Coordinates of C-alpha atoms in Angstrom, one line a residue:
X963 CA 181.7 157.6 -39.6
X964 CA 179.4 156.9 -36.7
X965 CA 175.6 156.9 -37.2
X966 CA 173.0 159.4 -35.8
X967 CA 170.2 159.1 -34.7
X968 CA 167.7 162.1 -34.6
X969 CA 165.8 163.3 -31.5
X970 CA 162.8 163.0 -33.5
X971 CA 164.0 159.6 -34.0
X972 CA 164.5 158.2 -30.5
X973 CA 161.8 159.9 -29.4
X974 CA 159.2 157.7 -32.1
X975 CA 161.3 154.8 -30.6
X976 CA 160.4 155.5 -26.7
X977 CA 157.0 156.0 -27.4
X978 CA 155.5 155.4 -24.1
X979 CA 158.5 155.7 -21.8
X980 CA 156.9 157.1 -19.1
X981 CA 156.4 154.9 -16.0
X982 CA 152.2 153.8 -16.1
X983 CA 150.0 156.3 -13.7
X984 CA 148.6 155.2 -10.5
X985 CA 152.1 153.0 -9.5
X986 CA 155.3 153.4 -7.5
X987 CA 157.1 155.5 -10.2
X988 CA 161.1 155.8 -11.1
X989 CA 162.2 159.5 -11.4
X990 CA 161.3 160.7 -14.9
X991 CA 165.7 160.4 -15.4
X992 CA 165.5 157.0 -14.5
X993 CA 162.5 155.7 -16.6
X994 CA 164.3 157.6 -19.8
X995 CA 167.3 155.4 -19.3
X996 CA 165.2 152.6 -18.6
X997 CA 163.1 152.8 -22.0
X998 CA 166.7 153.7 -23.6
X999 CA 168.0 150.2 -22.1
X1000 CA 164.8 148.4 -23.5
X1001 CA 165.6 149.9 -27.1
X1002 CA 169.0 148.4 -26.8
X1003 CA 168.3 144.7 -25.4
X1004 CA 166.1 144.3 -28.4
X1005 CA 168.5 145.8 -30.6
X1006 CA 166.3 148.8 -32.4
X1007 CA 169.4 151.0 -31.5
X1008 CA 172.6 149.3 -32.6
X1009 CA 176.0 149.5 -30.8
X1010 CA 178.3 151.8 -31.8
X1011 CA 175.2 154.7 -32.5
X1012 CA 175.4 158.5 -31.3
X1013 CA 172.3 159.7 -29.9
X1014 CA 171.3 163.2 -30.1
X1015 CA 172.7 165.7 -28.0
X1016 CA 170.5 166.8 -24.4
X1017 CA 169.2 169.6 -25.6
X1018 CA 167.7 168.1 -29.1
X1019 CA 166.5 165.2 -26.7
X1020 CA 164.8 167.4 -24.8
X1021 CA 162.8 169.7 -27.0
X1022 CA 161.8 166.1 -29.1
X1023 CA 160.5 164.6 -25.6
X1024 CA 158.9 168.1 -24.0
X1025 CA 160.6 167.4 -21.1
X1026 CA 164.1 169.3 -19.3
X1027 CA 167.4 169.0 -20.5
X1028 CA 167.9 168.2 -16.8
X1029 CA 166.0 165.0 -17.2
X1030 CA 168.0 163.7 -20.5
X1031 CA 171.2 164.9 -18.9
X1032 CA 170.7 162.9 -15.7
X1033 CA 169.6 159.8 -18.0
X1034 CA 172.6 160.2 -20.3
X1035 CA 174.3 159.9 -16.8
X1036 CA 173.0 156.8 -15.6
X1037 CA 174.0 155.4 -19.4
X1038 CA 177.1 156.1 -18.7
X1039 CA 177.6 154.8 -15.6
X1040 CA 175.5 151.8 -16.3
X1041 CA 178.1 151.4 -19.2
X1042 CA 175.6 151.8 -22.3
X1043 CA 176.8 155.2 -23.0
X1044 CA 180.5 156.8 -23.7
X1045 CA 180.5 160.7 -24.2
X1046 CA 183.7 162.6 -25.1
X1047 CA 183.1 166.8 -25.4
X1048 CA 182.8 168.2 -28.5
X1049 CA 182.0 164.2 -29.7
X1050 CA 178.9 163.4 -28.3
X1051 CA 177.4 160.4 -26.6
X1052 CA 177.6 157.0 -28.0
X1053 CA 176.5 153.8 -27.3
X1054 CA 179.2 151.3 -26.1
X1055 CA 179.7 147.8 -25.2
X1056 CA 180.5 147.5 -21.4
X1057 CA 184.2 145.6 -20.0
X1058 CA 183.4 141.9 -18.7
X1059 CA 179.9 141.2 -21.4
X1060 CA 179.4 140.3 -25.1
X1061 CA 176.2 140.2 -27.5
X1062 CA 174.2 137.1 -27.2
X1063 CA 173.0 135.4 -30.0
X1064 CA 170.0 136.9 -28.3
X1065 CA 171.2 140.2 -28.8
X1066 CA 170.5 140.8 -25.5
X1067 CA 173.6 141.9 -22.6
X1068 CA 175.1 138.7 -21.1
X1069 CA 178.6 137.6 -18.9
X1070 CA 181.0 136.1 -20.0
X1071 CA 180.8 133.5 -17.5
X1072 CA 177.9 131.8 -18.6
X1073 CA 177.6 128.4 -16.7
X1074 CA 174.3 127.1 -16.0
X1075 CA 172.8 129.4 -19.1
X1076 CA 170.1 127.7 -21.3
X1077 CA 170.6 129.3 -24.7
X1078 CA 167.3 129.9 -27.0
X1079 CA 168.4 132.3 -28.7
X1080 CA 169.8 130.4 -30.9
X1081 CA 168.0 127.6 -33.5
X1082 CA 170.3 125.1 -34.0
X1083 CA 171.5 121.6 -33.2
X1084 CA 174.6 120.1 -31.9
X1085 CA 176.9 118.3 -34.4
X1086 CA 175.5 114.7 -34.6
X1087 CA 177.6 111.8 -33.7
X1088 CA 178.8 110.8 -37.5
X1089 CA 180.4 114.0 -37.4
X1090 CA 183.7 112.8 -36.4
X1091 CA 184.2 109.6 -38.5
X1092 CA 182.7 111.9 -41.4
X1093 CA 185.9 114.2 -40.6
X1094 CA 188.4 111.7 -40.7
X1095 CA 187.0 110.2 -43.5
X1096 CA 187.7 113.7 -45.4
X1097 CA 190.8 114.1 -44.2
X1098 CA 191.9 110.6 -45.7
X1099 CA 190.6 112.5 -48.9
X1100 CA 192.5 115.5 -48.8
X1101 CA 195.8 114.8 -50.3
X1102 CA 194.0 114.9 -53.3
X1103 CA 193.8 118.3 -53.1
X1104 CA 197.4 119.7 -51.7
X1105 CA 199.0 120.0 -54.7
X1106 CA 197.1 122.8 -55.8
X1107 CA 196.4 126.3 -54.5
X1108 CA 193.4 125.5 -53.0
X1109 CA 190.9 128.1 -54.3
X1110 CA 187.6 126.7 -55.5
X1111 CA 185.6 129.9 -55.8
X1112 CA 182.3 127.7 -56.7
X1113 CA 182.8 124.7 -54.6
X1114 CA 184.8 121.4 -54.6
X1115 CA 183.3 119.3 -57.7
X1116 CA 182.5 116.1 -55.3
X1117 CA 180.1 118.7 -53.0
X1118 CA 178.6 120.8 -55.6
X1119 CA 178.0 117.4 -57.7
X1120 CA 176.1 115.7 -54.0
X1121 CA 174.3 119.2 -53.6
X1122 CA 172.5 119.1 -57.1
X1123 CA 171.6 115.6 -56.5
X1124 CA 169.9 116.1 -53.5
X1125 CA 167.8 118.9 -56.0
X1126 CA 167.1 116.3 -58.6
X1127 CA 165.8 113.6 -56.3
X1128 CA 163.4 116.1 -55.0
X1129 CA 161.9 116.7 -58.5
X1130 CA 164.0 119.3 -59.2
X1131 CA 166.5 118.6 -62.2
X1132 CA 170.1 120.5 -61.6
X1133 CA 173.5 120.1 -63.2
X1134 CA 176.9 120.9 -61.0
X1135 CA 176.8 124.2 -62.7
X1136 CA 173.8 125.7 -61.1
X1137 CA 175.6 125.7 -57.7
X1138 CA 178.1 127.5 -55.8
X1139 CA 179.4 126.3 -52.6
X1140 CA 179.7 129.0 -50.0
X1141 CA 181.1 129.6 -46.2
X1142 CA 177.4 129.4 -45.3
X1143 CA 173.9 130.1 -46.1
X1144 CA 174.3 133.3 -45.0
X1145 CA 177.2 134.4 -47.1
X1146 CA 175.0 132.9 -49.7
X1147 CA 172.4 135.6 -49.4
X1148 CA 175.2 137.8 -48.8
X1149 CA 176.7 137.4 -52.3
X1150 CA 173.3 137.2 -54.0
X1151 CA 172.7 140.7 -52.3
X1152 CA 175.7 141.8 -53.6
X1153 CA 174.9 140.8 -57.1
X1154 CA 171.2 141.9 -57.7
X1155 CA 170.5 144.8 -54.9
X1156 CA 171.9 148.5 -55.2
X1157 CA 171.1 151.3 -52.1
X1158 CA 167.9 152.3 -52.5
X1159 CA 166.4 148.9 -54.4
X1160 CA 163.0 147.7 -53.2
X1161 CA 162.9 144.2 -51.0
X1162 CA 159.8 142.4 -50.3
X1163 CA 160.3 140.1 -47.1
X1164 CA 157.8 138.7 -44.9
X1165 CA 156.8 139.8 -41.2
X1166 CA 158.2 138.1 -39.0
X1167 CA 161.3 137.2 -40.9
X1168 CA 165.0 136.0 -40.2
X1169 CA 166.9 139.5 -38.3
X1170 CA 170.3 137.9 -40.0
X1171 CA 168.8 138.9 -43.5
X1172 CA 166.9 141.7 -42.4
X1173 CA 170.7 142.9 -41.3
X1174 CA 172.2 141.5 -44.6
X1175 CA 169.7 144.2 -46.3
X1176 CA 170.0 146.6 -44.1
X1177 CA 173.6 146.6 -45.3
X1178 CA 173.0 146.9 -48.5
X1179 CA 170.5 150.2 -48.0
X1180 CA 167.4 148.5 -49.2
X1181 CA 164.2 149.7 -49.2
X1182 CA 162.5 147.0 -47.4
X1183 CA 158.4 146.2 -47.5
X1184 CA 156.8 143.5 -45.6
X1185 CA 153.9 141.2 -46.1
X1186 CA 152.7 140.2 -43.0
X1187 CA 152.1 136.0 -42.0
X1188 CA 149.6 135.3 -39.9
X1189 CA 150.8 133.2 -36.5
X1190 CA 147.9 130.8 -37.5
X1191 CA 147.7 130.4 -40.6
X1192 CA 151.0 131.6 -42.3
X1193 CA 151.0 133.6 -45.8
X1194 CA 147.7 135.3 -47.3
X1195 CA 148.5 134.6 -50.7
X1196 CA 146.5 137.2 -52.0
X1197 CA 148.4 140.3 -49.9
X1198 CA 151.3 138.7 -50.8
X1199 CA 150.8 138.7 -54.5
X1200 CA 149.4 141.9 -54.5
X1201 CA 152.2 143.7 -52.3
X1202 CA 154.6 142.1 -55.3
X1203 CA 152.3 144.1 -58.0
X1204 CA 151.8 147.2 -55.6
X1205 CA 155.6 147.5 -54.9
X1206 CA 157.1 145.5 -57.7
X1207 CA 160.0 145.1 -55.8
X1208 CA 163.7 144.4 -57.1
X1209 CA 164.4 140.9 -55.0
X1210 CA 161.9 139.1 -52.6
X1211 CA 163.1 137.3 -50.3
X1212 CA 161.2 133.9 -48.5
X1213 CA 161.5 130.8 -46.5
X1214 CA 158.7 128.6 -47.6
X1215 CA 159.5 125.6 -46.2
X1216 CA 159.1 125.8 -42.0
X1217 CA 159.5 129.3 -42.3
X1218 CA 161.8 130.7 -39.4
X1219 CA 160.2 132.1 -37.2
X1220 CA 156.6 130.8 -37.0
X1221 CA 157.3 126.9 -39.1
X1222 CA 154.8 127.7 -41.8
X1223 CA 154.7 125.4 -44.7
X1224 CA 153.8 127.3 -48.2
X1225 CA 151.1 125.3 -50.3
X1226 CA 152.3 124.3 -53.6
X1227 CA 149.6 126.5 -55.6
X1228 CA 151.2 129.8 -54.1
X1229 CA 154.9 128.9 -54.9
X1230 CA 153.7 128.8 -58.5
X1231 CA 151.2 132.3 -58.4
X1232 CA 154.1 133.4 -56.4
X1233 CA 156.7 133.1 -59.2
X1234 CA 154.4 133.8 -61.7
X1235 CA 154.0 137.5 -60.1
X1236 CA 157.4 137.9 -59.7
X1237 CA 158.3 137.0 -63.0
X1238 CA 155.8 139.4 -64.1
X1239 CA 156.3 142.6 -61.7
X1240 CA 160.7 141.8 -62.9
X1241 CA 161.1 141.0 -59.4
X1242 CA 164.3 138.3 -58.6
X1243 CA 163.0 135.7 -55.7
X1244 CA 165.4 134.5 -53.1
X1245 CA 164.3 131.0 -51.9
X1246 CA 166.0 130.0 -48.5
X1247 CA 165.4 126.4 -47.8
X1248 CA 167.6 126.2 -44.7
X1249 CA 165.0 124.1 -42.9
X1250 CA 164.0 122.0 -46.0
X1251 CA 164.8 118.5 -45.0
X1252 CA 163.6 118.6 -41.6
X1253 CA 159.8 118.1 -42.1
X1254 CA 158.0 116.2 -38.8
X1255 CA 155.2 114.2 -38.4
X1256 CA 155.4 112.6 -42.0
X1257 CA 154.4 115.5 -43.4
X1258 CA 154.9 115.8 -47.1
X1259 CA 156.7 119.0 -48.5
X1260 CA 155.6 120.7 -51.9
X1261 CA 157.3 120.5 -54.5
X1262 CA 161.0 123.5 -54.7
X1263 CA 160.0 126.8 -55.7
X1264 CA 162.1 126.9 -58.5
X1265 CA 160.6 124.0 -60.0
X1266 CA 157.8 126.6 -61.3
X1267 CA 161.1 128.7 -62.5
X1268 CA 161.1 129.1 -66.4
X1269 CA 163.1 132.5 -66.9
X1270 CA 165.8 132.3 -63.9
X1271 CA 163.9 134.6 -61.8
X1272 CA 164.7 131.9 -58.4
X1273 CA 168.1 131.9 -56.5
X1274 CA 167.7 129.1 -53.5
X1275 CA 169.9 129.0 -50.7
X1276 CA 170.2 126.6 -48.5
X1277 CA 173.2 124.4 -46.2
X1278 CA 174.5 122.1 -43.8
X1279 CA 173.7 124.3 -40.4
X1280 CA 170.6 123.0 -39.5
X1281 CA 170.1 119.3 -40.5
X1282 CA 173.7 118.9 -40.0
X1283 CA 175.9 121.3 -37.6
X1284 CA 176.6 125.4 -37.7
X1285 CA 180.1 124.7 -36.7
X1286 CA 180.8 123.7 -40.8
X1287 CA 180.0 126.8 -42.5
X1288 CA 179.0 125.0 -45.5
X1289 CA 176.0 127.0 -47.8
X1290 CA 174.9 126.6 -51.4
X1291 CA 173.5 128.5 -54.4
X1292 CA 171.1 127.1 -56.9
X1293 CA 170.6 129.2 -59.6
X1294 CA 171.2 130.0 -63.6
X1295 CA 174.9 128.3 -64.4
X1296 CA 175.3 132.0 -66.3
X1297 CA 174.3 133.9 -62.4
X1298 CA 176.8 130.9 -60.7
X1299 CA 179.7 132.2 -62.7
X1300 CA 178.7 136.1 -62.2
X1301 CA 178.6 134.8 -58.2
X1302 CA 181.6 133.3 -57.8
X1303 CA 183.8 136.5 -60.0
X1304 CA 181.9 138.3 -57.0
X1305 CA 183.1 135.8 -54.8
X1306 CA 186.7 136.3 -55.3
X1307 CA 187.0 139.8 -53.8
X1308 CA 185.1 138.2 -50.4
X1309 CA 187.0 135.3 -49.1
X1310 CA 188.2 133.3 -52.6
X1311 CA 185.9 130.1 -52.0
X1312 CA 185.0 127.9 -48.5
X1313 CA 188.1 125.4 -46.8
X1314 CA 188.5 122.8 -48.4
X1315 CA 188.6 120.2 -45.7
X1316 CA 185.3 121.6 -44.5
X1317 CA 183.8 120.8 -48.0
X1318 CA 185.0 117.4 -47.9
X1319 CA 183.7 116.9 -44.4
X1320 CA 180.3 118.6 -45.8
X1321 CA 180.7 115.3 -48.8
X1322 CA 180.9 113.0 -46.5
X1323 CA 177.8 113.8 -44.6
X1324 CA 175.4 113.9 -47.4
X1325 CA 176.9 110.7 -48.4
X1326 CA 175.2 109.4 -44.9
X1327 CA 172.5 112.2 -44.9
X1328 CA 170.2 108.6 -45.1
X1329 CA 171.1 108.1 -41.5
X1330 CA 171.5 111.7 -40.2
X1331 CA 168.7 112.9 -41.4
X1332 CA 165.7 110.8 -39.7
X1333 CA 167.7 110.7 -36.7
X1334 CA 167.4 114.6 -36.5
X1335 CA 164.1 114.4 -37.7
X1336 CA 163.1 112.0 -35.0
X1337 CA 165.4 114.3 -32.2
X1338 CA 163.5 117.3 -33.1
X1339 CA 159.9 115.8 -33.0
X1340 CA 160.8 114.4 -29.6
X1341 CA 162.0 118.1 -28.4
X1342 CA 159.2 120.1 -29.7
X1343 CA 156.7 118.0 -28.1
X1344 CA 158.3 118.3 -25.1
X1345 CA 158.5 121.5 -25.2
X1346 CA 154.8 122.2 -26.2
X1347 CA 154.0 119.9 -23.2
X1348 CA 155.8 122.3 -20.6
X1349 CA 154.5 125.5 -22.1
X1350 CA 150.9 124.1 -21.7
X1351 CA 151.3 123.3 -18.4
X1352 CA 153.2 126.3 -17.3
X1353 CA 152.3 128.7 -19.3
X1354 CA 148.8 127.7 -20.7
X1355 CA 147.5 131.9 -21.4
X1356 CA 150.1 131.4 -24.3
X1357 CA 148.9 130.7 -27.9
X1358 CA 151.1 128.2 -29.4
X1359 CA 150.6 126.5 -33.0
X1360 CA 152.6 123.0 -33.2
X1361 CA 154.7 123.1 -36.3
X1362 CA 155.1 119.9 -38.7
X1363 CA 158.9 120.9 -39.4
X1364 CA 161.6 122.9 -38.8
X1365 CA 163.3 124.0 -35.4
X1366 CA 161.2 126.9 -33.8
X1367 CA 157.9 127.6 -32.1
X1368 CA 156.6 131.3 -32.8
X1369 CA 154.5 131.8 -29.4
X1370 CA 152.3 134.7 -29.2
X1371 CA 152.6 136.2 -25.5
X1372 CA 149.5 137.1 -23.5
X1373 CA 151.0 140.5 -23.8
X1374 CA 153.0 143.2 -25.3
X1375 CA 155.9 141.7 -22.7
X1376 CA 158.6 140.2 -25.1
X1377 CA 161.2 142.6 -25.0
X1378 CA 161.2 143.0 -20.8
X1379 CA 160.5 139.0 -20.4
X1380 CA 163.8 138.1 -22.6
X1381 CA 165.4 141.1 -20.2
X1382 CA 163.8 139.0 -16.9
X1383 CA 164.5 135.3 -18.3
X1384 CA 168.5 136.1 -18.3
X1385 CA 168.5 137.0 -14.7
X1386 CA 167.3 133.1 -14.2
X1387 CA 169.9 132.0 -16.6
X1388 CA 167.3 131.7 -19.7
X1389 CA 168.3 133.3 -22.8
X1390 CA 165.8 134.3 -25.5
X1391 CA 164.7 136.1 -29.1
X1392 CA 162.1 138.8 -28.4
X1393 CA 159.7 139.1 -31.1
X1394 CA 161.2 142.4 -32.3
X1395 CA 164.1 141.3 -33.3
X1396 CA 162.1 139.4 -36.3
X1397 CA 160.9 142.3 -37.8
X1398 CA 161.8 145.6 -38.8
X1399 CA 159.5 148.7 -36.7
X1400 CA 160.0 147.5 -33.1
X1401 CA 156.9 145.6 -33.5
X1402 CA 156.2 142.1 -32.8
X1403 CA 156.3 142.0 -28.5
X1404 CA 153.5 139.9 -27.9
X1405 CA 155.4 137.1 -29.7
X1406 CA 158.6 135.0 -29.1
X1407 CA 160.4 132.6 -31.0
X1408 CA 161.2 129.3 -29.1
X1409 CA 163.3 127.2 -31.0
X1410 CA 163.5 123.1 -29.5
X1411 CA 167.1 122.2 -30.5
X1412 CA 167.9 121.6 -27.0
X1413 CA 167.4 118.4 -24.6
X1414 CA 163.9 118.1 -23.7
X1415 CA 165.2 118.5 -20.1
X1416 CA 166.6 122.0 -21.0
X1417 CA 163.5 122.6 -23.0
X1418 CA 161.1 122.3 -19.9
X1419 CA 163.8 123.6 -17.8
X1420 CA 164.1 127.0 -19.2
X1421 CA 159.9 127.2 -19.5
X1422 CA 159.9 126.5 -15.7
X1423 CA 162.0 129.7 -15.4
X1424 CA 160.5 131.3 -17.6
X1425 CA 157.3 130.8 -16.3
X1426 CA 158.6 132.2 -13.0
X1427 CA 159.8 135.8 -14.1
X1428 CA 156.3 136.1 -16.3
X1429 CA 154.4 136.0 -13.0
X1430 CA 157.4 138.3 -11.7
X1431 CA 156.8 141.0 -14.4
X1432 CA 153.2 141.5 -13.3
X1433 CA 154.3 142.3 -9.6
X1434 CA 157.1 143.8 -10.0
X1435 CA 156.9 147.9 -9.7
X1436 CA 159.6 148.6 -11.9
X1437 CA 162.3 147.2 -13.8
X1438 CA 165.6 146.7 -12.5
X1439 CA 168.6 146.5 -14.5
X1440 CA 171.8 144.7 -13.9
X1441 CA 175.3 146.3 -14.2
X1442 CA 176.9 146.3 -16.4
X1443 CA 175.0 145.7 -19.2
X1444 CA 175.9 145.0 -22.9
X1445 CA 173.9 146.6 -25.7
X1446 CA 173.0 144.8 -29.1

């Protein structure tokens, strides 16, 4: 059944969509579909959504049917809107353009596009003997059917050493291989949040969970991190006591977007809290073994764990490559078991070949490892340099790990510049799409995954359609145009 959304609805979503006093202004049709547009490049309305019909537009805006019905047209012919009588007017997905990682419209042709909307590296050059290496290994494993629903026992041994060695003591038990960190959180979802549970996350967050939960009908509450200074541990605590929440979820370690680092003391008061409001705590350490600068990272959250309350995630996509799909769970042997039963009505358990391929680059994680670390230093300063010198109104805080920069803007402009920057071939992550009200446009997330020359490349261009936005009268739109 296709979603609605209410006139009320869209019209707290516009807000403001008038164009501003005292300047050349679209016709009030044209601004409507404009705002409408800007709603769906940052992906507050979702493909595939009806909106209300012209009449219940109307009344909710004060303004004449006339002016929704001509804006509805321009949707339609723009190709963001399909209406059928008697069915109403959905958004759709216009012929010759996909979603971007972005979530923003883009070709299909795409040559010359620098890509930052997405926050990860390339595969690194052991990649390929790591793969032949596996494949040598996988006889071993064609005489049976193949299903492994927690994990090959080589991987799921090399992923609970990598635990112990950081202080952490785990057995093979206490992990479940899985087709990605993000079916990870998936599964855990599955297992320990029902419609209408309460979810603590932080503000600004990762948008793949905030979808995984939205899936699952959570009630979701935020606790707000600072751009400077990351979490205030004593809102934080006290949103877990006020809430007392079914599951929080966190990424302490170079937290995604802004590269925070959580001090050691709140990881303890933190599962202290939760432990005492019943709450479960979902630890993703995607970014955990790519700290910069020498910096020295706390101890694992569920090393303070003494009554199972902490399920870590983690996986191979950043430190290693996307393209492998490999994730993990760390958790209770006991909530490994209940996972992988789960499991089996998803997708039985993660290729083998990929697992073995996933074995073989821990096995040289010695060498891959600094290597990325060293990359990624390299690229972030880089890209620090260029946005000082280009874009120097910006307010930027250097992280010591992880893959993103969480720049706030010298305006509420995030949503429009990621619209601007893909006319110039630059695409990006507007702020809102990291947090859950629409919120969040004077901030961007940058990540520096790409070649420093693509890094100060796209910050050139960006720089030039900033300057662009200020001058230019009113937006323009090109056709057609995808909606995320």
């Amino acid at each position: 059944m296709t979603s609605l959304v209410r006139g009320s609805q869209l019209a707290r979503l516009l807000g403001q969509w008038h164009a501003l006093p005292g300047r050349r202004r679209n016709p009030d049709y044209a601004a409507l579909a404009g705002a409408v547009r800007g709603l769906l490049s940052d992906g507050r309305l979702p493909l595939g959504i009806r909106l209300p019909a012209e009449r219940e537009l109307a009344e909710a805006l004060k303004v004449s049917r006339t002016t929704v019905t001509a804006a509805y047209r321009e949707l339609r012919e723009s190709g963001h809107l399909t209406s059928r009588r008697g069915a109403g007017s959905w958004t759709t997905l216009p012929g010759g353009h996909r979603v971007a990682s972005s979530g923003l419209w883009t070709p299909l042709n795409e040559f010359g596009m620098i890509d930052l909307g997405c926050a990860a590296l390339a595969a690194p050059p052991e990649l390929i003997p790591a793969a032949r290496a596996a494949a040598d290994e996988l006889p071993r494993y064609l005489g049976d059917a193949g299903y492994h629903p927690t994990g090959l026992p080589e991987l799921r041994e090399a992923v609970a050493r990598g635990f112990t060695d950081r202080g952490l003591p785990t057995s093979p038990d206490q992990i479940m291989v899985t087709s990605g960190t993000q079916q990870a959180l998936d599964l855990v979802l599955r297992l320990t949040v029902q419609a209408g549970n309460g979810v603590l996350m932080e503000s600004p967050t990762y948008p793949n969970a905030l979808a995984a939960l939205s899936a699952r009908r959570a009630r979701i509450t935020t606790h707000g991190l600072d751009p400077a200074t990351g979490w205030d541990g004593e809102l934080l605590l006290g949103a877990l006591r006020q809430t007392t929440p079914r599951l929080a979820y966190v990424i302490p370690e170079f937290h995604n977007p802004t590269g925070h680092l959580m001090p050691a003391d709140l990881r303890e008061r933190l599962v202290a809290t939760a432990h005492a409001t019943g709450t479960d705590l979902v630890v993703d350490e995607s970014f955990v073994d790519l700290p910069l600068d020498g910096v020295s990272v706390p101890p694992p959250v569920a090393l303070f764990d003494r009554h199972s309350r902490v399920i870590t995630i983690g996986g191979m996509s950043k430190p290693y490559w996307g393209g492998l799909r490999i994730g993990w769970v760390r958790a209770s042997a006991p909530t490994v078991q209940r996972l992988a039963a789960l499991r089996v009505g998803v997708d039985m358990s993660s290729p083998v070949l990929d697992q073995l391929v996933a074995a073989q680059l821990l096995d040289r994680a010695d060498t891959i490892v600094p290597a990325r670390r060293i990359q990624l230093a390299a690229q972030r300063d880089a890209l620090l340099e260029a946005l000082t010198e280009h874009l120097p109104e910006w307010q930027v805080h250097a992280p010591h790990g992880g893959v993103t920069l969480w720049a706030e803007l010298d305006g509420p402009i995030s949503s429009a510049l990621a619209r601007a920057a893909e006319e110039v071939g630059v695409r990006l992550a507007p702020g809102p799409r990291f947090g859950l009200d629409g919120t969040l446009e004077r901030f961007l997330r940058l990540p520096y995954t790409l070649p420093a020359g693509d890094l100060v490349d796209a910050v050139k261009r960006i720089a030039t359609v900033r300057y662009d936005l200020d001058r230019t009268p009113h937006p323009s739109w090109r056709k057609p145009v995808v909606i995320a």
